[in-house]
Structures are given as structure tokens and as C-alpha cells.
Amino acid sequence: MKRILAATVLLAGAAWGAENFSDEQLKARFYYDLGVSQVDASSYPKMQQEEYAVFAKTCSQCHTLARPINASIATKEDWKRYITRMHLKTKTTPNTSFSKEDARLILDFLTYDSNIRKVKGKKDFDAKTVELKSLFDRVLAERTRRQNERDQKKVKAAPMPGTGVTPQP
Ligand code: HEC
């Protein structure tokens, strides 16, 4: 039943023509940029709720929180590597920084949160991932379509070869 509904929605979408994407979506660099950019931490222990605030403030300095929230990275070891890599980036990006203590709190939060949402909640998380990848494919297609449109305009505006005459629109 769900499948029929999904197919109907897709068909209806196709009939309506191009999907509308926000500027934010069109700028996405990874599929995980397209997912939610906040976590409902209200059911988390008080400590992880406090750590979430540090994570939210620190890890949104260069990209949205959607990136770490929806990426498949889930283990403490992997998060450690990524946080170190992000810390290195702050050295070359003006007006960004985070302390060793912040890094420790963020690591604890991401390990806890990943275990809840990505490991224990694997089924839902994987389903969401499939959706985001499909959305990303459509965003890439739209980006290509717009680029082609711009190229087309440039070709039209350029002088005809050998004549120096620019065709009038
Ligand atoms: C100084 C800017 C900056 C800050 C601060 C920052 N990031 Fe990033 N992040 C980047 C850039 C740039 C990329 C693009 C991929 C790359 O260059 O590795 C990225 C990519 C990522 C990715 C995707 C990596 C991949 O290759 O799939 C994750 C996950 C991530 N960041 C998590 C975080 C977390 C967690 C924090 C907070 C500790 C954080 N970022 C803080 C700049 C930053």
C-alpha cells in the first residue's frame, strides 16, 4: 500500500514537471547535507543534552549540522578522526575555532547520539539514507539542467563565429 502511494506521489510529481529545490538544497555537497539539521535531544541524559549545545554551536561554523547528523559515521573511533580533521580546518579558516575540551564533549555527544539514532535505530536511519541519496541524485540532475541552460544562453549570446555579429534574441 505504501509502495502504491509512493509511486502515485512520484507520478504526480512527474506530471507537475520539475521538482522545486531550495537554494540550500541546490548547494548541497554531500547527500547528508540534505537531511535534518537538528536532533531532538530532549530524551537524552542531561549531560548529553548539554554536550549537544556545544556540538550545535561548534560544528555549525562552516557547514550545517545536517552533515554530521545524517552522515553514516557512527563509531567513537571514526568520530575521533573526523573531529581531529575538522579541528585542523579551523586553523586555516578565519574566525573559527574549538578547544580540546569542546572536542571531548562533542565526541561524547556524537558517540551517544550515533548509537541511539544510527546503530539502535539502524532501520529508520538506513531508510532515511536511501531517501536522501535519491533526493541528492535529483538535486544533481537539476544542477546539471540549470548549468546546461546557462551554457545555452552563453552560446546564443556569443558572436557568430567569423562574423563578429551577435545574434539578437
Ligand atoms: C573550519 C570549518 C569546519 C568546522 C568548524 C567543522 N567542519 Fe566539518 N567540514 C568542513 C569542510 C570544509 C568539509 C568538507 C569535506 C572536507 O573537506 O573534508 C567538512 C565535512 C564534514 C563531514 C563530512 C566528511 C566526509 O568526508 O564525508 C562531517 C561528518 C563533518 N564535517 C563533521 C563536522 C563536525 C562533527 C564538526 C564539529 C566538531 C565539524 N564538522 C566542524 C569544515 C568544517
PDB file of C-alpha atoms and ligand atoms in Angstrom:
ATOM      1  CA  MET A   1       0.000   0.000   0.000  1.00  0.00           C
ATOM      2  CA  LYS A   2       2.821   2.340   0.951  1.00  0.00           C
ATOM      3  CA  ARG A   3       4.529   1.490  -2.327  1.00  0.00           C
ATOM      4  CA  ILE A   4       1.467   2.309  -4.378  1.00  0.00           C
ATOM      5  CA  LEU A   5       1.166   5.590  -2.558  1.00  0.00           C
ATOM      6  CA  ALA A   6       4.854   6.406  -3.166  1.00  0.00           C
ATOM      7  CA  ALA A   7       4.520   5.552  -6.860  1.00  0.00           C
ATOM      8  CA  THR A   8       1.432   7.737  -7.145  1.00  0.00           C
ATOM      9  CA  VAL A   9       3.217  10.632  -5.495  1.00  0.00           C
ATOM     10  CA  LEU A  10       6.182  10.179  -7.861  1.00  0.00           C
ATOM     11  CA  LEU A  11       3.917  10.044 -10.912  1.00  0.00           C
ATOM     12  CA  ALA A  12       2.021  13.105  -9.743  1.00  0.00           C
ATOM     13  CA  GLY A  13       5.364  14.841  -9.240  1.00  0.00           C
ATOM     14  CA  ALA A  14       6.484  13.936 -12.757  1.00  0.00           C
ATOM     15  CA  ALA A  15       3.219  15.197 -14.193  1.00  0.00           C
ATOM     16  CA  TRP A  16       3.679  18.526 -12.444  1.00  0.00           C
ATOM     17  CA  GLY A  17       7.106  18.904 -14.015  1.00  0.00           C
ATOM     18  CA  ALA A  18      10.319  19.929 -12.296  1.00  0.00           C
ATOM     19  CA  GLU A  19      10.649  19.496  -8.566  1.00  0.00           C
ATOM     20  CA  ASN A  20      11.260  22.699  -6.649  1.00  0.00           C
ATOM     21  CA  PHE A  21      14.535  22.785  -4.777  1.00  0.00           C
ATOM     22  CA  SER A  22      15.604  25.440  -2.283  1.00  0.00           C
ATOM     23  CA  ASP A  23      18.889  27.306  -2.797  1.00  0.00           C
ATOM     24  CA  GLU A  24      20.173  25.480   0.268  1.00  0.00           C
ATOM     25  CA  GLN A  25      19.394  22.108  -1.315  1.00  0.00           C
ATOM     26  CA  LEU A  26      20.976  23.101  -4.611  1.00  0.00           C
ATOM     27  CA  LYS A  27      24.205  23.936  -2.775  1.00  0.00           C
ATOM     28  CA  ALA A  28      24.468  20.516  -1.080  1.00  0.00           C
ATOM     29  CA  ARG A  29      27.883  18.961  -1.399  1.00  0.00           C
ATOM     30  CA  PHE A  30      27.016  15.570   0.116  1.00  0.00           C
ATOM     31  CA  TYR A  31      23.719  13.674   0.274  1.00  0.00           C
ATOM     32  CA  TYR A  32      23.787  14.000   4.038  1.00  0.00           C
ATOM     33  CA  ASP A  33      23.684  17.805   3.729  1.00  0.00           C
ATOM     34  CA  LEU A  34      20.068  17.337   2.597  1.00  0.00           C
ATOM     35  CA  GLY A  35      18.754  15.809   5.813  1.00  0.00           C
ATOM     36  CA  VAL A  36      17.533  17.351   9.058  1.00  0.00           C
ATOM     37  CA  SER A  37      19.896  19.776  10.744  1.00  0.00           C
ATOM     38  CA  GLN A  38      18.903  19.205  14.323  1.00  0.00           C
ATOM     39  CA  VAL A  39      18.464  16.352  16.746  1.00  0.00           C
ATOM     40  CA  ASP A  40      15.691  16.095  19.310  1.00  0.00           C
ATOM     41  CA  ALA A  41      17.870  15.510  22.339  1.00  0.00           C
ATOM     42  CA  SER A  42      15.058  16.099  24.849  1.00  0.00           C
ATOM     43  CA  SER A  43      15.009  12.424  25.849  1.00  0.00           C
ATOM     44  CA  TYR A  44      18.805  12.235  26.231  1.00  0.00           C
ATOM     45  CA  PRO A  45      20.513  12.341  29.653  1.00  0.00           C
ATOM     46  CA  LYS A  46      21.228  15.816  30.953  1.00  0.00           C
ATOM     47  CA  MET A  47      24.941  15.532  30.206  1.00  0.00           C
ATOM     48  CA  GLN A  48      24.382  14.683  26.529  1.00  0.00           C
ATOM     49  CA  GLN A  49      21.848  17.486  26.273  1.00  0.00           C
ATOM     50  CA  GLU A  50      24.490  19.922  27.451  1.00  0.00           C
ATOM     51  CA  GLU A  51      27.025  18.430  25.072  1.00  0.00           C
ATOM     52  CA  TYR A  52      24.535  18.839  22.243  1.00  0.00           C
ATOM     53  CA  ALA A  53      24.596  22.596  22.770  1.00  0.00           C
ATOM     54  CA  VAL A  54      28.402  22.592  22.385  1.00  0.00           C
ATOM     55  CA  PHE A  55      28.163  20.401  19.283  1.00  0.00           C
ATOM     56  CA  ALA A  56      25.471  22.636  17.747  1.00  0.00           C
ATOM     57  CA  LYS A  57      27.482  25.791  18.292  1.00  0.00           C
ATOM     58  CA  THR A  58      30.854  24.354  17.254  1.00  0.00           C
ATOM     59  CA  CYS A  59      30.036  22.147  14.309  1.00  0.00           C
ATOM     60  CA  SER A  60      27.840  24.677  12.502  1.00  0.00           C
ATOM     61  CA  GLN A  61      30.637  27.198  11.976  1.00  0.00           C
ATOM     62  CA  CYS A  62      31.434  26.075   8.417  1.00  0.00           C
ATOM     63  CA  HIS A  63      28.510  23.866   7.312  1.00  0.00           C
ATOM     64  CA  THR A  64      25.119  22.952   8.724  1.00  0.00           C
ATOM     65  CA  LEU A  65      24.690  20.291  11.382  1.00  0.00           C
ATOM     66  CA  ALA A  66      22.958  18.150   8.760  1.00  0.00           C
ATOM     67  CA  ARG A  67      26.391  16.993   7.659  1.00  0.00           C
ATOM     68  CA  PRO A  68      27.387  15.168  10.856  1.00  0.00           C
ATOM     69  CA  ILE A  69      23.774  14.302  11.782  1.00  0.00           C
ATOM     70  CA  ASN A  70      22.974  12.413   8.582  1.00  0.00           C
ATOM     71  CA  ALA A  71      26.407  11.035   7.623  1.00  0.00           C
ATOM     72  CA  SER A  72      26.860   7.317   8.237  1.00  0.00           C
ATOM     73  CA  ILE A  73      29.777   7.891  10.653  1.00  0.00           C
ATOM     74  CA  ALA A  74      28.776   6.213  13.912  1.00  0.00           C
ATOM     75  CA  THR A  75      31.676   4.813  15.940  1.00  0.00           C
ATOM     76  CA  LYS A  76      33.731   6.650  18.531  1.00  0.00           C
ATOM     77  CA  GLU A  77      36.977   5.902  16.647  1.00  0.00           C
ATOM     78  CA  ASP A  78      35.614   7.332  13.403  1.00  0.00           C
ATOM     79  CA  TRP A  79      34.203  10.403  15.114  1.00  0.00           C
ATOM     80  CA  LYS A  80      37.567  10.978  16.767  1.00  0.00           C
ATOM     81  CA  ARG A  81      39.263  11.056  13.354  1.00  0.00           C
ATOM     82  CA  TYR A  82      36.664  13.389  11.876  1.00  0.00           C
ATOM     83  CA  ILE A  83      36.710  15.789  14.805  1.00  0.00           C
ATOM     84  CA  THR A  84      40.511  15.974  14.573  1.00  0.00           C
ATOM     85  CA  ARG A  85      40.192  16.665  10.841  1.00  0.00           C
ATOM     86  CA  MET A  86      37.617  19.412  11.466  1.00  0.00           C
ATOM     87  CA  HIS A  87      39.836  20.907  14.129  1.00  0.00           C
ATOM     88  CA  LEU A  88      42.689  21.148  11.598  1.00  0.00           C
ATOM     89  CA  LYS A  89      40.375  23.035   9.255  1.00  0.00           C
ATOM     90  CA  THR A  90      39.758  25.705  11.879  1.00  0.00           C
ATOM     91  CA  LYS A  91      43.494  26.554  11.665  1.00  0.00           C
ATOM     92  CA  THR A  92      43.085  27.693   8.066  1.00  0.00           C
ATOM     93  CA  THR A  93      39.527  29.072   8.246  1.00  0.00           C
ATOM     94  CA  PRO A  94      39.323  32.604   9.685  1.00  0.00           C
ATOM     95  CA  ASN A  95      37.110  33.174  12.745  1.00  0.00           C
ATOM     96  CA  THR A  96      36.573  29.503  13.507  1.00  0.00           C
ATOM     97  CA  SER A  97      37.898  27.562  16.472  1.00  0.00           C
ATOM     98  CA  PHE A  98      37.168  24.984  19.117  1.00  0.00           C
ATOM     99  CA  SER A  99      39.007  23.882  22.222  1.00  0.00           C
ATOM    100  CA  LYS A 100      40.237  20.431  23.225  1.00  0.00           C
ATOM    101  CA  GLU A 101      37.551  20.373  25.912  1.00  0.00           C
ATOM    102  CA  ASP A 102      34.850  21.173  23.318  1.00  0.00           C
ATOM    103  CA  ALA A 103      36.206  18.342  21.145  1.00  0.00           C
ATOM    104  CA  ARG A 104      35.921  15.925  24.078  1.00  0.00           C
ATOM    105  CA  LEU A 105      32.291  16.909  24.785  1.00  0.00           C
ATOM    106  CA  ILE A 106      31.372  16.716  21.101  1.00  0.00           C
ATOM    107  CA  LEU A 107      32.966  13.279  20.776  1.00  0.00           C
ATOM    108  CA  ASP A 108      30.915  12.036  23.698  1.00  0.00           C
ATOM    109  CA  PHE A 109      27.724  13.506  22.280  1.00  0.00           C
ATOM    110  CA  LEU A 110      28.245  12.119  18.777  1.00  0.00           C
ATOM    111  CA  THR A 111      29.099   8.662  20.113  1.00  0.00           C
ATOM    112  CA  TYR A 112      25.976   8.597  22.283  1.00  0.00           C
ATOM    113  CA  ASP A 113      23.685  10.068  19.643  1.00  0.00           C
ATOM    114  CA  SER A 114      25.021   7.821  16.847  1.00  0.00           C
ATOM    115  CA  ASN A 115      24.425   4.771  18.984  1.00  0.00           C
ATOM    116  CA  ILE A 116      20.793   5.777  19.526  1.00  0.00           C
ATOM    117  CA  ARG A 117      19.901   7.002  16.039  1.00  0.00           C
ATOM    118  CA  LYS A 118      22.296   5.154  13.721  1.00  0.00           C
ATOM    119  CA  VAL A 119      23.043   1.847  15.496  1.00  0.00           C
ATOM    120  CA  LYS A 120      19.918   1.091  17.555  1.00  0.00           C
ATOM    121  CA  GLY A 121      17.730   2.992  15.088  1.00  0.00           C
ATOM    122  CA  LYS A 122      19.526   1.472  12.077  1.00  0.00           C
ATOM    123  CA  LYS A 123      16.368   0.524  10.200  1.00  0.00           C
ATOM    124  CA  ASP A 124      14.935   4.045  10.184  1.00  0.00           C
ATOM    125  CA  PHE A 125      18.324   5.614   9.639  1.00  0.00           C
ATOM    126  CA  ASP A 126      19.061   3.388   6.619  1.00  0.00           C
ATOM    127  CA  ALA A 127      15.643   4.131   5.129  1.00  0.00           C
ATOM    128  CA  LYS A 128      16.280   7.855   5.525  1.00  0.00           C
ATOM    129  CA  THR A 129      19.696   7.434   3.892  1.00  0.00           C
ATOM    130  CA  VAL A 130      18.120   5.822   0.816  1.00  0.00           C
ATOM    131  CA  GLU A 131      15.690   8.771   0.591  1.00  0.00           C
ATOM    132  CA  LEU A 132      18.461  11.356   0.927  1.00  0.00           C
ATOM    133  CA  LYS A 133      20.603   9.667  -1.739  1.00  0.00           C
ATOM    134  CA  SER A 134      17.694   9.666  -4.132  1.00  0.00           C
ATOM    135  CA  LEU A 135      16.954  13.318  -3.368  1.00  0.00           C
ATOM    136  CA  PHE A 136      20.644  14.138  -3.914  1.00  0.00           C
ATOM    137  CA  ASP A 137      20.535  12.441  -7.351  1.00  0.00           C
ATOM    138  CA  ARG A 138      17.606  14.661  -8.288  1.00  0.00           C
ATOM    139  CA  VAL A 139      19.380  17.757  -6.976  1.00  0.00           C
ATOM    140  CA  LEU A 140      22.455  16.890  -9.072  1.00  0.00           C
ATOM    141  CA  ALA A 141      20.267  16.399 -12.140  1.00  0.00           C
ATOM    142  CA  GLU A 142      18.636  19.779 -11.548  1.00  0.00           C
ATOM    143  CA  ARG A 143      22.051  21.400 -11.130  1.00  0.00           C
ATOM    144  CA  THR A 144      23.162  19.928 -14.468  1.00  0.00           C
ATOM    145  CA  ARG A 145      19.947  21.060 -16.123  1.00  0.00           C
ATOM    146  CA  ARG A 146      20.450  24.645 -14.883  1.00  0.00           C
ATOM    147  CA  GLN A 147      24.102  24.624 -15.941  1.00  0.00           C
ATOM    148  CA  ASN A 148      23.127  23.466 -19.437  1.00  0.00           C
ATOM    149  CA  GLU A 149      20.551  26.231 -19.593  1.00  0.00           C
ATOM    150  CA  ARG A 150      23.206  28.826 -18.677  1.00  0.00           C
ATOM    151  CA  ASP A 151      25.646  27.381 -21.236  1.00  0.00           C
ATOM    152  CA  GLN A 152      22.920  27.504 -23.860  1.00  0.00           C
ATOM    153  CA  LYS A 153      22.341  31.213 -23.151  1.00  0.00           C
ATOM    154  CA  LYS A 154      26.070  31.924 -23.414  1.00  0.00           C
ATOM    155  CA  VAL A 155      26.255  30.169 -26.788  1.00  0.00           C
ATOM    156  CA  LYS A 156      23.308  32.232 -28.016  1.00  0.00           C
ATOM    157  CA  ALA A 157      24.840  35.483 -26.755  1.00  0.00           C
ATOM    158  CA  ALA A 158      28.269  34.831 -28.304  1.00  0.00           C
ATOM    159  CA  PRO A 159      29.039  36.358 -31.720  1.00  0.00           C
ATOM    160  CA  MET A 160      28.574  34.028 -34.659  1.00  0.00           C
ATOM    161  CA  PRO A 161      31.995  32.595 -35.449  1.00  0.00           C
ATOM    162  CA  GLY A 162      33.918  34.575 -38.055  1.00  0.00           C
ATOM    163  CA  THR A 163      31.336  37.370 -38.316  1.00  0.00           C
ATOM    164  CA  GLY A 164      31.643  39.307 -35.073  1.00  0.00           C
ATOM    165  CA  VAL A 165      27.865  39.683 -35.244  1.00  0.00           C
ATOM    166  CA  THR A 166      25.935  38.916 -32.078  1.00  0.00           C
ATOM    167  CA  PRO A 167      22.572  37.394 -32.911  1.00  0.00           C
ATOM    168  CA  GLN A 168      19.606  39.287 -31.466  1.00  0.00           C
ATOM    169  CA  PRO A 169      17.418  37.324 -29.104  1.00  0.00           C
TER     170      PRO A 169
HETATM  171  C1  HEC B   1      36.609  25.193   9.991  1.00  0.00           C
HETATM  172  C2  HEC B   1      35.408  24.757   9.310  1.00  0.00           C
HETATM  173  C3  HEC B   1      34.723  23.494   9.816  1.00  0.00           C
HETATM  174  C4  HEC B   1      34.293  23.233  11.095  1.00  0.00           C
HETATM  175  C5  HEC B   1      34.384  24.107  12.330  1.00  0.00           C
HETATM  176  C6  HEC B   1      33.693  21.915  11.045  1.00  0.00           C
HETATM  177  N1  HEC B   1      33.746  21.409   9.778  1.00  0.00           N
HETATM  178 FE1  HEC B   1      33.053  19.610   9.170  1.00  0.00          FE
HETATM  179  N2  HEC B   1      33.677  20.003   7.268  1.00  0.00           N
HETATM  180  C7  HEC B   1      34.311  21.154   6.847  1.00  0.00           C
HETATM  181  C8  HEC B   1      34.602  21.066   5.426  1.00  0.00           C
HETATM  182  C9  HEC B   1      35.299  22.123   4.587  1.00  0.00           C
HETATM  183  C10 HEC B   1      34.120  19.802   4.994  1.00  0.00           C
HETATM  184  C11 HEC B   1      34.142  19.247   3.558  1.00  0.00           C
HETATM  185  C12 HEC B   1      34.849  17.944   3.425  1.00  0.00           C
HETATM  186  C13 HEC B   1      36.290  18.003   3.752  1.00  0.00           C
HETATM  187  O1  HEC B   1      36.970  18.934   3.295  1.00  0.00           O
HETATM  188  O2  HEC B   1      36.731  17.124   4.498  1.00  0.00           O
HETATM  189  C14 HEC B   1      33.542  19.173   6.182  1.00  0.00           C
HETATM  190  C15 HEC B   1      32.973  17.910   6.180  1.00  0.00           C
HETATM  191  C16 HEC B   1      32.429  17.284   7.280  1.00  0.00           C
HETATM  192  C17 HEC B   1      31.862  15.956   7.269  1.00  0.00           C
HETATM  193  C18 HEC B   1      31.758  15.032   6.059  1.00  0.00           C
HETATM  194  C19 HEC B   1      33.110  14.418   5.816  1.00  0.00           C
HETATM  195  C20 HEC B   1      33.144  13.448   4.673  1.00  0.00           C
HETATM  196  O3  HEC B   1      34.195  13.406   4.020  1.00  0.00           O
HETATM  197  O4  HEC B   1      32.174  12.721   4.454  1.00  0.00           O
HETATM  198  C21 HEC B   1      31.456  15.680   8.546  1.00  0.00           C
HETATM  199  C22 HEC B   1      30.817  14.409   9.037  1.00  0.00           C
HETATM  200  C23 HEC B   1      31.787  16.831   9.356  1.00  0.00           C
HETATM  201  N3  HEC B   1      32.352  17.796   8.556  1.00  0.00           N
HETATM  202  C24 HEC B   1      31.545  16.921  10.705  1.00  0.00           C
HETATM  203  C25 HEC B   1      31.917  18.016  11.499  1.00  0.00           C
HETATM  204  C26 HEC B   1      31.800  18.039  12.942  1.00  0.00           C
HETATM  205  C27 HEC B   1      31.291  16.898  13.799  1.00  0.00           C
HETATM  206  C28 HEC B   1      32.247  19.262  13.343  1.00  0.00           C
HETATM  207  C29 HEC B   1      32.379  19.776  14.762  1.00  0.00           C
HETATM  208  C30 HEC B   1      33.384  19.123  15.560  1.00  0.00           C
HETATM  209  C31 HEC B   1      32.657  19.989  12.147  1.00  0.00           C
HETATM  210  N4  HEC B   1      32.443  19.199  11.065  1.00  0.00           N
HETATM  211  C32 HEC B   1      33.166  21.265  12.158  1.00  0.00           C
HETATM  212  C33 HEC B   1      34.615  22.239   7.635  1.00  0.00           C
HETATM  213  C34 HEC B   1      34.368  22.338   8.992  1.00  0.00           C
END
